[in-house]
Coordinates of C-alpha atoms in Angstrom, one line a residue:
Chain A
M1 CA 35.8 -182.0 65.7
T2 CA 36.5 -179.6 68.6
A3 CA 34.2 -178.7 71.0
K4 CA 32.2 -175.6 69.7
S5 CA 32.2 -173.9 72.6
H6 CA 35.7 -173.4 72.6
K7 CA 37.0 -170.3 70.4
N8 CA 41.1 -171.0 70.0
W9 CA 41.4 -174.7 68.9
T10 CA 43.5 -174.4 66.2
D11 CA 43.1 -178.2 65.4
D12 CA 41.2 -181.0 66.5
V13 CA 42.9 -181.4 70.4
A14 CA 42.0 -185.7 70.5
D15 CA 43.1 -186.1 67.5
L16 CA 46.8 -184.6 69.0
L17 CA 46.8 -185.7 72.5
R18 CA 46.5 -189.2 71.1
V19 CA 48.3 -192.0 71.5
R20 CA 49.1 -193.7 67.7
D21 CA 51.9 -196.1 66.9
G22 CA 55.8 -195.5 67.5
F23 CA 54.2 -192.3 70.2
V24 CA 56.9 -191.7 72.6
L25 CA 56.0 -190.3 75.9
S26 CA 59.8 -188.4 76.0
G27 CA 58.8 -186.4 72.9
V28 CA 55.9 -184.7 74.6
D29 CA 56.5 -181.1 76.3
P30 CA 54.6 -181.1 79.9
R31 CA 55.0 -177.1 78.8
S32 CA 53.8 -177.3 75.6
T33 CA 49.8 -176.1 74.9
P34 CA 48.8 -177.9 71.5
G35 CA 46.8 -176.5 69.7
Y36 CA 45.4 -173.8 71.5
D37 CA 45.7 -170.5 70.1
G38 CA 45.1 -168.8 73.4
D39 CA 46.7 -167.7 76.6
K40 CA 45.5 -168.6 80.3
D41 CA 42.4 -166.0 80.2
D42 CA 41.3 -166.8 77.3
G43 CA 41.5 -170.9 78.6
K44 CA 38.9 -169.3 81.2
D45 CA 36.3 -167.9 79.3
D46 CA 36.6 -171.3 77.1
L47 CA 36.7 -173.4 80.4
S48 CA 33.4 -171.5 81.2
S49 CA 31.2 -172.0 78.4
G50 CA 32.4 -175.4 77.9
A51 CA 30.9 -175.6 81.4
A52 CA 27.9 -174.9 79.9
D53 CA 27.4 -177.3 77.5
F54 CA 29.3 -180.2 79.1
E55 CA 26.4 -180.0 81.8
D56 CA 23.5 -179.6 79.1
Y57 CA 25.3 -182.7 77.4
Q58 CA 25.1 -184.4 80.4
E59 CA 21.7 -183.0 81.0
R60 CA 20.6 -184.2 78.0
L61 CA 22.4 -188.0 77.6
F62 CA 20.6 -188.7 81.3
A63 CA 17.3 -188.3 80.1
A64 CA 18.2 -190.0 77.2
S65 CA 19.1 -193.0 79.4
Q66 CA 15.7 -192.8 81.5
S67 CA 13.2 -193.4 78.5
E68 CA 16.2 -196.2 77.4
T69 CA 16.4 -194.2 74.4
T70 CA 20.8 -194.4 75.1
S71 CA 22.7 -196.9 77.2
G72 CA 25.6 -194.8 76.4
S73 CA 28.0 -193.6 78.9
V74 CA 31.1 -192.1 79.7
L75 CA 34.2 -192.9 81.6
L76 CA 37.2 -191.3 81.8
V77 CA 40.3 -192.4 83.6
L78 CA 42.4 -190.3 84.9
Q79 CA 46.2 -191.4 85.1
A80 CA 49.8 -189.0 86.6
M81 CA 52.2 -188.7 89.4
D82 CA 51.4 -187.3 92.1
S83 CA 50.4 -183.1 92.0
A84 CA 49.7 -183.6 87.9
G85 CA 46.3 -182.5 88.9
K86 CA 43.6 -184.7 88.4
G87 CA 41.7 -183.6 91.9
G88 CA 40.9 -180.5 89.9
I89 CA 40.1 -182.0 86.3
V90 CA 37.6 -183.7 88.8
R91 CA 36.5 -180.5 89.9
H92 CA 36.5 -178.2 87.7
V93 CA 36.0 -180.2 84.4
V94 CA 33.7 -182.1 85.6
G95 CA 31.9 -180.7 88.7
A96 CA 30.7 -178.0 86.5
G97 CA 28.1 -181.2 85.8
N98 CA 25.2 -182.6 87.9
P99 CA 26.5 -184.6 91.3
Q100 CA 23.1 -186.9 89.8
G101 CA 24.8 -187.9 87.6
V102 CA 28.8 -187.9 87.7
D103 CA 30.3 -190.7 89.4
V104 CA 33.6 -189.8 90.9
T105 CA 36.1 -193.2 92.4
A106 CA 39.5 -192.6 93.7
F107 CA 40.9 -196.1 93.9
K108 CA 43.3 -197.0 96.2
K109 CA 46.0 -199.2 97.7
P110 CA 43.5 -201.8 97.3
T111 CA 42.3 -203.9 100.4
E112 CA 43.1 -207.6 101.5
E113 CA 39.4 -208.4 99.9
E114 CA 39.8 -206.7 96.5
L115 CA 43.4 -208.5 97.1
E116 CA 42.0 -211.8 97.5
H117 CA 40.2 -210.7 93.5
D118 CA 41.3 -210.4 90.2
F119 CA 42.9 -207.2 89.4
L120 CA 39.7 -206.1 87.4
W121 CA 36.8 -207.3 90.3
R122 CA 37.1 -204.1 92.0
I123 CA 37.0 -202.1 89.0
A124 CA 34.5 -203.2 87.0
K125 CA 32.0 -202.8 90.3
H126 CA 32.4 -199.1 89.4
R127 CA 32.1 -198.9 85.6
P128 CA 29.2 -196.6 85.1
G129 CA 25.5 -197.5 84.4
P130 CA 23.8 -196.2 81.5
G131 CA 23.0 -192.3 81.6
R132 CA 26.3 -191.8 84.0
I133 CA 29.4 -190.1 84.0
A134 CA 31.9 -192.0 85.7
V135 CA 35.7 -190.7 86.5
F136 CA 38.6 -193.0 87.9
D137 CA 41.3 -191.1 89.7
R138 CA 43.5 -193.4 89.6
S139 CA 42.2 -197.2 88.1
H140 CA 43.0 -200.3 86.6
Y141 CA 46.0 -199.4 85.7
E142 CA 47.8 -199.1 89.1
D143 CA 47.9 -202.5 88.7
V144 CA 50.3 -202.3 85.1
L145 CA 52.4 -198.8 86.8
V146 CA 53.2 -199.1 90.3
A147 CA 52.7 -203.3 91.0
K148 CA 55.7 -203.2 87.3
V149 CA 57.7 -199.9 89.0
R150 CA 57.5 -202.2 92.7
E151 CA 57.2 -205.0 91.2
L152 CA 54.0 -205.8 94.0
A153 CA 53.5 -208.7 90.5
G154 CA 55.7 -210.8 88.9
P155 CA 56.7 -210.3 84.9
D156 CA 54.4 -212.5 83.4
E157 CA 51.2 -211.5 85.7
I158 CA 51.9 -208.0 84.2
E159 CA 52.1 -209.0 80.6
R160 CA 48.3 -210.8 81.3
R161 CA 47.2 -207.9 82.3
Y162 CA 47.5 -205.8 79.9
D163 CA 45.6 -208.2 77.4
A164 CA 42.7 -208.8 80.1
I165 CA 42.7 -204.6 80.3
N166 CA 42.1 -204.6 76.8
E167 CA 39.2 -207.1 76.8
F168 CA 37.7 -205.9 79.3
E169 CA 37.4 -202.2 78.2
K170 CA 36.8 -203.8 74.6
T171 CA 33.2 -204.8 76.9
L172 CA 32.7 -201.5 78.5
F173 CA 32.9 -199.5 74.8
E174 CA 30.5 -202.7 73.1
A175 CA 27.9 -202.1 76.3
G176 CA 28.5 -197.9 74.8
T177 CA 30.8 -196.9 76.9
R178 CA 32.9 -193.8 75.6
I179 CA 36.2 -194.0 77.0
V180 CA 38.4 -191.9 78.1
K181 CA 42.1 -192.1 78.7
V182 CA 44.0 -189.2 80.0
M183 CA 47.9 -189.2 81.7
L184 CA 47.9 -186.1 82.3
H185 CA 51.8 -185.6 82.3
I186 CA 53.9 -182.8 84.3
S187 CA 57.8 -182.5 84.5
Y188 CA 60.2 -184.1 86.9
E189 CA 60.5 -180.4 87.8
E190 CA 57.2 -179.1 87.9
Q191 CA 56.2 -182.2 90.5
R192 CA 59.2 -180.5 93.2
D193 CA 57.6 -177.3 93.0
R194 CA 54.2 -178.3 93.4
L195 CA 54.6 -180.5 95.8
M196 CA 56.9 -178.3 98.0
A197 CA 54.4 -175.7 97.3
R198 CA 52.4 -178.2 99.6
L199 CA 54.3 -178.6 102.4
D200 CA 54.7 -175.0 102.4
R201 CA 51.2 -174.2 103.0
G202 CA 48.8 -175.0 106.3
E203 CA 46.3 -176.7 104.4
K204 CA 48.2 -178.4 102.2
Q205 CA 49.8 -180.3 104.2
W206 CA 47.6 -182.9 104.2
K207 CA 47.6 -184.0 100.2
F208 CA 51.9 -184.9 100.7
T209 CA 53.1 -187.6 102.1
P210 CA 56.6 -189.1 102.2
G211 CA 55.5 -191.8 100.4
D212 CA 55.4 -188.7 97.3
V213 CA 58.8 -188.6 97.7
D214 CA 59.7 -192.1 97.4
E215 CA 57.3 -192.4 94.2
R216 CA 59.1 -189.9 92.9
V217 CA 63.0 -190.5 92.9
L218 CA 61.6 -193.2 90.7
W219 CA 60.9 -190.9 88.2
P220 CA 62.2 -192.6 85.4
H221 CA 61.0 -196.2 86.2
Y222 CA 57.1 -194.6 86.2
M223 CA 58.0 -192.9 82.2
S224 CA 59.7 -196.5 81.0
A225 CA 55.6 -197.8 82.5
Y226 CA 53.9 -195.8 81.7
Q227 CA 55.3 -196.0 78.0
T228 CA 54.5 -199.3 78.0
V229 CA 51.0 -199.5 78.7
F230 CA 50.5 -196.6 75.4
D231 CA 51.9 -199.0 74.2
R232 CA 49.8 -201.9 74.6
T233 CA 46.7 -200.6 75.9
S234 CA 45.9 -197.5 73.4
T235 CA 43.2 -199.4 71.1
L236 CA 40.5 -198.3 69.0
Y237 CA 37.9 -198.7 70.9
A238 CA 39.9 -197.0 73.9
P239 CA 42.8 -194.7 73.3
W240 CA 45.1 -192.8 75.4
H241 CA 45.9 -189.2 75.0
V242 CA 48.9 -187.4 76.7
V243 CA 47.8 -184.0 78.1
P244 CA 50.8 -181.9 78.8
A245 CA 50.0 -180.5 82.3
D246 CA 52.4 -178.1 83.5
R247 CA 49.9 -175.4 82.8
K248 CA 46.9 -176.6 84.7
W249 CA 44.4 -174.2 82.8
Y250 CA 45.5 -176.4 79.3
A251 CA 45.5 -179.5 81.0
R252 CA 41.6 -178.9 82.6
L253 CA 40.5 -177.2 78.9
A254 CA 42.0 -180.1 77.2
V255 CA 40.0 -182.7 79.3
Q256 CA 36.8 -180.8 79.1
N257 CA 37.5 -180.8 75.5
L258 CA 37.9 -184.9 74.7
L259 CA 34.5 -185.6 77.5
L260 CA 32.6 -183.4 75.0
Q261 CA 34.0 -184.9 71.8
A262 CA 33.0 -188.6 74.0
L263 CA 29.2 -187.1 75.0
D264 CA 29.1 -185.6 71.5
D265 CA 29.8 -188.6 69.6
I266 CA 26.9 -190.3 72.0
D267 CA 25.1 -187.4 71.1
P268 CA 21.8 -188.3 73.3
Q269 CA 18.1 -186.8 72.7
W270 CA 15.8 -185.8 74.6
P271 CA 13.6 -189.1 74.5
D272 CA 10.1 -188.3 72.9
A273 CA 6.8 -188.2 75.5
D274 CA 5.5 -192.1 75.5
Y275 CA 2.6 -190.9 76.6
D276 CA -0.2 -188.6 75.2
I277 CA 0.6 -185.4 75.7
A278 CA -2.7 -183.6 75.0
R279 CA -4.5 -186.4 77.0
E280 CA -2.0 -185.7 80.3
K281 CA -2.5 -181.9 79.7
A282 CA -6.1 -182.4 80.3
R283 CA -6.2 -184.6 83.5
L284 CA -3.8 -182.2 84.7
A285 CA -5.5 -179.1 84.6
A286 CA -8.8 -181.0 85.2
S287 CA -7.0 -181.9 88.6
Chain U
M1 CA 23.7 -169.2 114.4
T2 CA 23.0 -168.0 110.3
A3 CA 25.9 -168.9 108.1
K4 CA 28.2 -165.8 107.4
S5 CA 27.9 -165.8 103.4
H6 CA 24.5 -164.9 104.0
K7 CA 23.6 -161.0 104.8
N8 CA 20.2 -161.1 104.3
W9 CA 18.8 -163.4 106.9
T10 CA 17.3 -162.0 110.2
D11 CA 16.8 -165.1 112.0
D12 CA 18.2 -168.7 111.6
V13 CA 16.8 -170.3 109.5
A14 CA 17.1 -173.8 111.3
D15 CA 15.3 -172.8 114.2
L16 CA 12.6 -171.5 112.0
L17 CA 11.8 -174.2 109.6
R18 CA 12.7 -177.1 112.5
V19 CA 9.3 -179.5 112.9
R20 CA 8.6 -178.7 117.0
D21 CA 6.4 -180.4 119.2
G22 CA 2.6 -178.9 117.7
F23 CA 3.8 -178.2 114.0
V24 CA 1.1 -178.4 111.5
L25 CA 2.4 -178.8 108.1
S26 CA -1.8 -176.5 106.7
G27 CA -0.2 -173.8 109.1
V28 CA 3.1 -173.6 106.4
D29 CA 2.7 -171.2 103.8
P30 CA 4.8 -172.6 100.7
R31 CA 5.1 -169.2 99.3
S32 CA 6.7 -167.5 102.1
T33 CA 10.0 -166.9 102.7
P34 CA 10.6 -167.4 106.8
G35 CA 13.3 -165.5 108.0
Y36 CA 15.0 -163.9 104.8
D37 CA 14.9 -159.5 104.2
G38 CA 15.8 -160.0 100.2
D39 CA 14.5 -160.5 97.1
K40 CA 15.5 -163.0 94.8
D41 CA 17.9 -161.0 93.3
D42 CA 19.7 -161.3 96.5
G43 CA 18.9 -164.5 97.3
K44 CA 21.0 -165.3 93.9
D45 CA 23.8 -163.1 95.6
D46 CA 23.6 -165.0 98.8
L47 CA 23.8 -168.6 96.9
S48 CA 26.5 -167.5 94.8
S49 CA 28.9 -166.6 98.0
G50 CA 27.4 -169.7 100.4
A51 CA 29.0 -171.8 97.6
A52 CA 32.4 -170.9 98.1
D53 CA 31.9 -171.5 101.9
F54 CA 30.3 -174.3 101.2
E55 CA 33.3 -175.9 99.2
D56 CA 35.9 -174.7 101.4
Y57 CA 33.9 -177.4 104.5
Q58 CA 33.7 -179.3 102.7
E59 CA 37.5 -179.5 101.3
R60 CA 38.1 -179.5 104.9
L61 CA 35.4 -182.3 105.9
F62 CA 37.2 -184.4 103.4
A63 CA 41.0 -183.8 104.4
A64 CA 40.0 -184.1 107.9
S65 CA 38.3 -187.8 107.3
Q66 CA 42.0 -188.3 104.8
S67 CA 43.9 -187.7 108.0
E68 CA 41.2 -189.6 110.8
T69 CA 41.3 -185.6 112.3
T70 CA 37.4 -186.6 112.3
S71 CA 35.1 -189.0 111.3
G72 CA 32.4 -186.4 110.8
S73 CA 30.2 -186.8 107.3
V74 CA 27.1 -185.0 106.2
L75 CA 23.5 -186.6 105.1
L76 CA 20.9 -184.4 103.1
V77 CA 17.7 -186.3 103.1
L78 CA 15.3 -184.7 100.8
Q79 CA 11.9 -185.3 100.3
A80 CA 8.9 -183.6 98.3
M81 CA 6.2 -184.0 96.2
D82 CA 6.9 -183.6 92.7
S83 CA 8.2 -180.8 90.6
A84 CA 9.2 -179.7 94.0
G85 CA 13.0 -178.8 93.3
K86 CA 15.1 -182.3 94.7
G87 CA 16.8 -181.5 91.2
G88 CA 17.2 -178.4 91.4
I89 CA 18.6 -178.3 95.2
V90 CA 21.0 -181.3 94.1
R91 CA 22.3 -179.3 90.7
H92 CA 22.8 -175.6 92.6
V93 CA 23.3 -176.4 95.8
V94 CA 25.2 -179.2 96.3
G95 CA 26.9 -178.9 92.9
A96 CA 28.7 -176.6 94.3
G97 CA 30.7 -178.9 96.4
N98 CA 33.8 -181.1 94.6
P99 CA 32.0 -184.7 93.2
Q100 CA 35.1 -185.5 94.8
G101 CA 33.0 -186.1 98.3
V102 CA 29.8 -186.3 97.1
D103 CA 27.1 -188.8 97.0
V104 CA 23.8 -188.8 95.4
T105 CA 21.7 -191.2 96.1
A106 CA 18.3 -190.9 94.3
F107 CA 16.3 -193.9 95.2
K108 CA 13.6 -195.5 92.9
K109 CA 10.5 -197.6 93.4
P110 CA 12.7 -201.1 95.4
T111 CA 13.5 -203.7 92.9
E112 CA 12.9 -207.8 93.8
E113 CA 16.2 -208.1 95.2
E114 CA 15.3 -205.1 97.9
L115 CA 12.2 -205.8 98.4
E116 CA 13.3 -209.7 99.7
H117 CA 15.4 -207.2 102.3
D118 CA 14.0 -204.9 105.1
F119 CA 13.3 -201.4 103.4
L120 CA 16.0 -200.2 105.7
W121 CA 18.6 -202.5 103.8
R122 CA 19.3 -200.4 100.3
I123 CA 19.7 -196.9 102.5
A124 CA 22.5 -198.0 104.9
K125 CA 24.5 -199.1 101.6
H126 CA 24.5 -195.8 100.8
R127 CA 25.0 -193.7 104.2
P128 CA 27.8 -191.8 103.6
G129 CA 31.5 -192.1 104.5
P130 CA 33.6 -190.6 106.9
G131 CA 34.3 -186.6 105.3
R132 CA 31.9 -187.4 102.7
I133 CA 27.9 -185.9 101.6
A134 CA 25.6 -187.8 100.1
V135 CA 22.5 -186.8 99.3
F136 CA 19.4 -189.2 99.2
D137 CA 17.1 -187.6 96.5
R138 CA 14.0 -189.9 98.5
S139 CA 14.9 -192.4 101.0
H140 CA 13.6 -194.4 103.5
Y141 CA 10.5 -191.7 104.1
E142 CA 9.6 -193.6 101.0
D143 CA 8.2 -196.2 102.7
V144 CA 6.4 -194.9 105.1
L145 CA 4.2 -192.5 102.4
V146 CA 4.1 -194.2 99.3
A147 CA 3.5 -197.1 101.2
K148 CA 0.6 -196.0 103.7
V149 CA -1.3 -194.3 100.7
R150 CA -1.0 -196.3 98.5
E151 CA -1.3 -199.1 100.9
L152 CA 1.8 -201.5 100.0
A153 CA 2.2 -202.2 103.4
G154 CA 0.5 -202.8 106.3
P155 CA -0.8 -200.5 109.2
D156 CA 1.3 -202.4 111.6
E157 CA 4.7 -202.8 109.6
I158 CA 4.4 -198.7 108.9
E159 CA 3.6 -198.0 113.2
R160 CA 7.0 -200.4 113.1
R161 CA 8.9 -198.7 110.3
Y162 CA 9.1 -195.3 112.8
D163 CA 10.6 -196.4 114.7
A164 CA 13.5 -198.3 113.0
I165 CA 14.2 -195.4 111.1
N166 CA 14.5 -193.3 114.6
E167 CA 16.7 -196.2 115.5
F168 CA 18.4 -196.3 112.2
E169 CA 18.8 -192.0 112.4
K170 CA 20.8 -192.3 115.9
T171 CA 23.1 -194.7 114.9
L172 CA 23.9 -193.1 112.5
F173 CA 24.4 -189.5 114.0
E174 CA 26.2 -191.6 117.1
A175 CA 28.4 -192.2 114.3
G176 CA 29.3 -189.2 113.6
T177 CA 26.9 -188.0 110.7
R178 CA 25.1 -184.8 110.4
I179 CA 21.4 -185.8 109.6
V180 CA 19.9 -182.6 107.9
K181 CA 16.3 -183.3 107.0
V182 CA 14.1 -181.2 104.4
M183 CA 10.8 -181.8 103.1
L184 CA 10.2 -179.3 100.0
H185 CA 6.9 -178.0 100.3
I186 CA 5.0 -176.4 97.2
S187 CA 1.0 -175.7 97.0
Y188 CA -1.0 -177.6 95.0
E189 CA -1.6 -175.3 92.1
E190 CA 2.7 -174.5 92.0
Q191 CA 2.8 -178.2 91.2
R192 CA 0.6 -178.2 88.2
D193 CA 2.1 -175.0 87.0
R194 CA 5.6 -177.1 87.1
L195 CA 4.0 -180.3 86.1
M196 CA 2.1 -178.1 83.0
A197 CA 5.6 -176.9 82.5
R198 CA 6.7 -180.0 81.5
L199 CA 4.2 -181.5 79.8
D200 CA 5.1 -177.8 77.4
R201 CA 8.5 -178.6 77.2
G202 CA 10.1 -181.0 74.9
E203 CA 13.1 -182.1 76.8
K204 CA 10.9 -181.2 79.5
Q205 CA 8.5 -183.8 78.8
W206 CA 10.9 -186.9 79.6
K207 CA 10.6 -186.0 83.7
F208 CA 6.8 -186.1 83.2
T209 CA 4.6 -189.9 83.8
P210 CA 1.0 -189.3 83.6
G211 CA 1.9 -191.4 87.2
D212 CA 2.5 -187.6 88.8
V213 CA -1.0 -186.5 88.2
D214 CA -2.3 -190.4 89.8
E215 CA -0.1 -189.1 92.8
R216 CA -1.1 -185.7 92.7
V217 CA -5.1 -186.5 93.0
L218 CA -4.0 -188.0 96.4
W219 CA -2.4 -185.2 97.5
P220 CA -4.5 -184.4 101.0
H221 CA -3.5 -188.5 101.8
Y222 CA 0.0 -187.2 101.7
M223 CA 0.5 -184.2 103.1
S224 CA -1.4 -186.0 106.0
A225 CA 0.9 -188.6 106.2
Y226 CA 3.5 -186.2 105.6
Q227 CA 2.3 -184.9 108.9
T228 CA 2.5 -188.1 111.1
V229 CA 6.0 -188.8 109.1
F230 CA 7.2 -185.2 111.5
D231 CA 5.1 -186.6 114.2
R232 CA 7.1 -189.4 114.4
T233 CA 10.5 -189.3 113.2
S234 CA 11.4 -185.4 113.9
T235 CA 14.2 -186.2 116.7
L236 CA 16.9 -184.5 118.7
Y237 CA 19.4 -185.8 116.7
A238 CA 17.8 -185.7 113.2
P239 CA 15.2 -182.8 112.9
W240 CA 12.7 -182.6 109.8
H241 CA 13.2 -178.8 108.6
V242 CA 9.9 -177.5 106.1
V243 CA 11.3 -175.2 103.7
P244 CA 8.3 -173.1 102.0
A245 CA 9.9 -174.2 98.3
D246 CA 7.0 -171.9 95.9
R247 CA 10.4 -169.6 95.3
K248 CA 12.9 -171.8 94.2
W249 CA 15.6 -169.7 95.2
Y250 CA 14.2 -169.3 98.2
A251 CA 14.5 -173.0 99.0
R252 CA 18.1 -173.5 97.2
L253 CA 19.1 -170.6 100.1
A254 CA 17.5 -172.0 103.0
V255 CA 18.9 -175.5 101.8
Q256 CA 22.3 -174.4 101.2
N257 CA 21.9 -172.7 105.0
L258 CA 21.2 -175.6 106.8
L259 CA 24.4 -177.2 104.9
L260 CA 26.9 -174.9 106.2
Q261 CA 24.7 -175.2 109.8
A262 CA 25.7 -178.6 109.8
L263 CA 29.6 -178.5 108.2
D264 CA 30.5 -175.2 111.3
D265 CA 29.0 -178.3 113.4
I266 CA 31.2 -180.7 112.9
D267 CA 34.3 -177.8 112.3
P268 CA 36.5 -180.1 111.0
Q269 CA 40.1 -178.3 110.2
W270 CA 43.1 -178.5 108.4
P271 CA 45.0 -181.4 109.9
D272 CA 48.4 -180.9 110.9
A273 CA 51.0 -183.2 109.4
D274 CA 52.4 -186.5 110.9
Y275 CA 56.0 -186.0 109.0
D276 CA 59.1 -183.9 109.7
I277 CA 57.8 -181.6 107.0
A278 CA 61.7 -179.7 107.7
R279 CA 63.2 -183.1 106.7
E280 CA 60.9 -183.7 103.5
K281 CA 61.1 -180.2 102.4
A282 CA 65.1 -181.3 102.4
R283 CA 64.6 -184.7 100.6
L284 CA 62.0 -183.1 98.0
A285 CA 64.8 -180.7 97.1
A286 CA 67.3 -182.5 96.9
S287 CA 65.6 -185.3 94.5

């Protein structure tokens, strides 16, 4: 299924970008725009009409949960190398929703307290409640990405975590959460340009830390760790999608479409009144 | 000060709407548009340019807090009778911000666990962190409004709470939080029309509960309880603003202006780089 509000898709983007058996990350071109037969201007138009649909779906989801018609919720997991555009997704895609029903959590380096618990402890606390849309800006996947590349945990522990993640996500899925896992995939060259642009602009310099370059030089190790993540944790109930992200407009449109599909899958309905409408009208008119 | 992006204010709206000694709620006309020399269309234009300013301020506030340049934050407290438009404020005013930096909490009837603690326990947990904008959709003021009207607490306890609220808000203020307290003030007749409209439309019926009419018939008691709230808790560090709200466009514009003033008061600055820019450019170029 393709979002109705997006006119220029030639194919089902969820299907095209989904990580299946045999998926090879290095085979994805970060500048490509799979399934989309339009340019940047078309993409802007489609994003804008998709935003209206997103808002509408979200309100229905929220309404349905208030009346316990659905326990559905959506969890968007965003993973990427620095500067790939996670912030832009939050702002331009998720930002179209009503802040009343959206929870964004940016997971940073774990605190002392968090490190005393299992890695999923801090994650589970931020899973979406019924009717809500939660966004993880970085996530439990850092615990098998940076943790692996930087050897913050031993190989046995990393192994254990893939299974723990699958179990955890299965539990969420069974409780009614649609999990949309996205890796924004930029090229090594594009990252250099974007980090350089941050260094060039006074109001962007706060987004840069010298650690960004330290991570960058480990690029091949990160790509390898991502490949293993895809091999081990792209499940039927929580598949990964690798979204080419050198073109920001495409990445935003693709993620919006994935979210719209998840919402359409829940298909939340306006709840019926659980009171006598005529009686309440009469009471109200008399007041 | 009046938001620069709002062209049609003739006066400082914060000043006009602020609750001072001698304020009388019944003297406020809910259909009025104090200080604004424009119509609904002008209001729409001003709201839209104000939204861009709001987003810009918010990003700077967030950036400044990331670099510990400021511990500033904003807390918007929204109180009102049913259907006065709190939801619209969240959606159309606060919704202009980046969801990454905004936290909206809707306080419902307290749970059993919450009732076992002091009334401020659940409130304090949701106060804004540095650089964040928090919105309370209903708040600790319910504990001196519905609690008083419905006699859920005795007179001595209600008395104690006014002082406890002032102490609590003073602590927040001293920690860098600008507190913007707003009562959206609609007329008794306007509420009837809006509730009737909810009963008339299938996708709005979930917003109505028969309890809304039960509360409505206590209108004079609520107005009296609000008057006491204003008398007791409009302080220099956390003044109340009564916003005429029969015209939604005016209420939204006025609240946006109050928020812009609070942000301007914090005046967050883009942080300076705490690293050697030339050195990092060289490292990046070499990578």
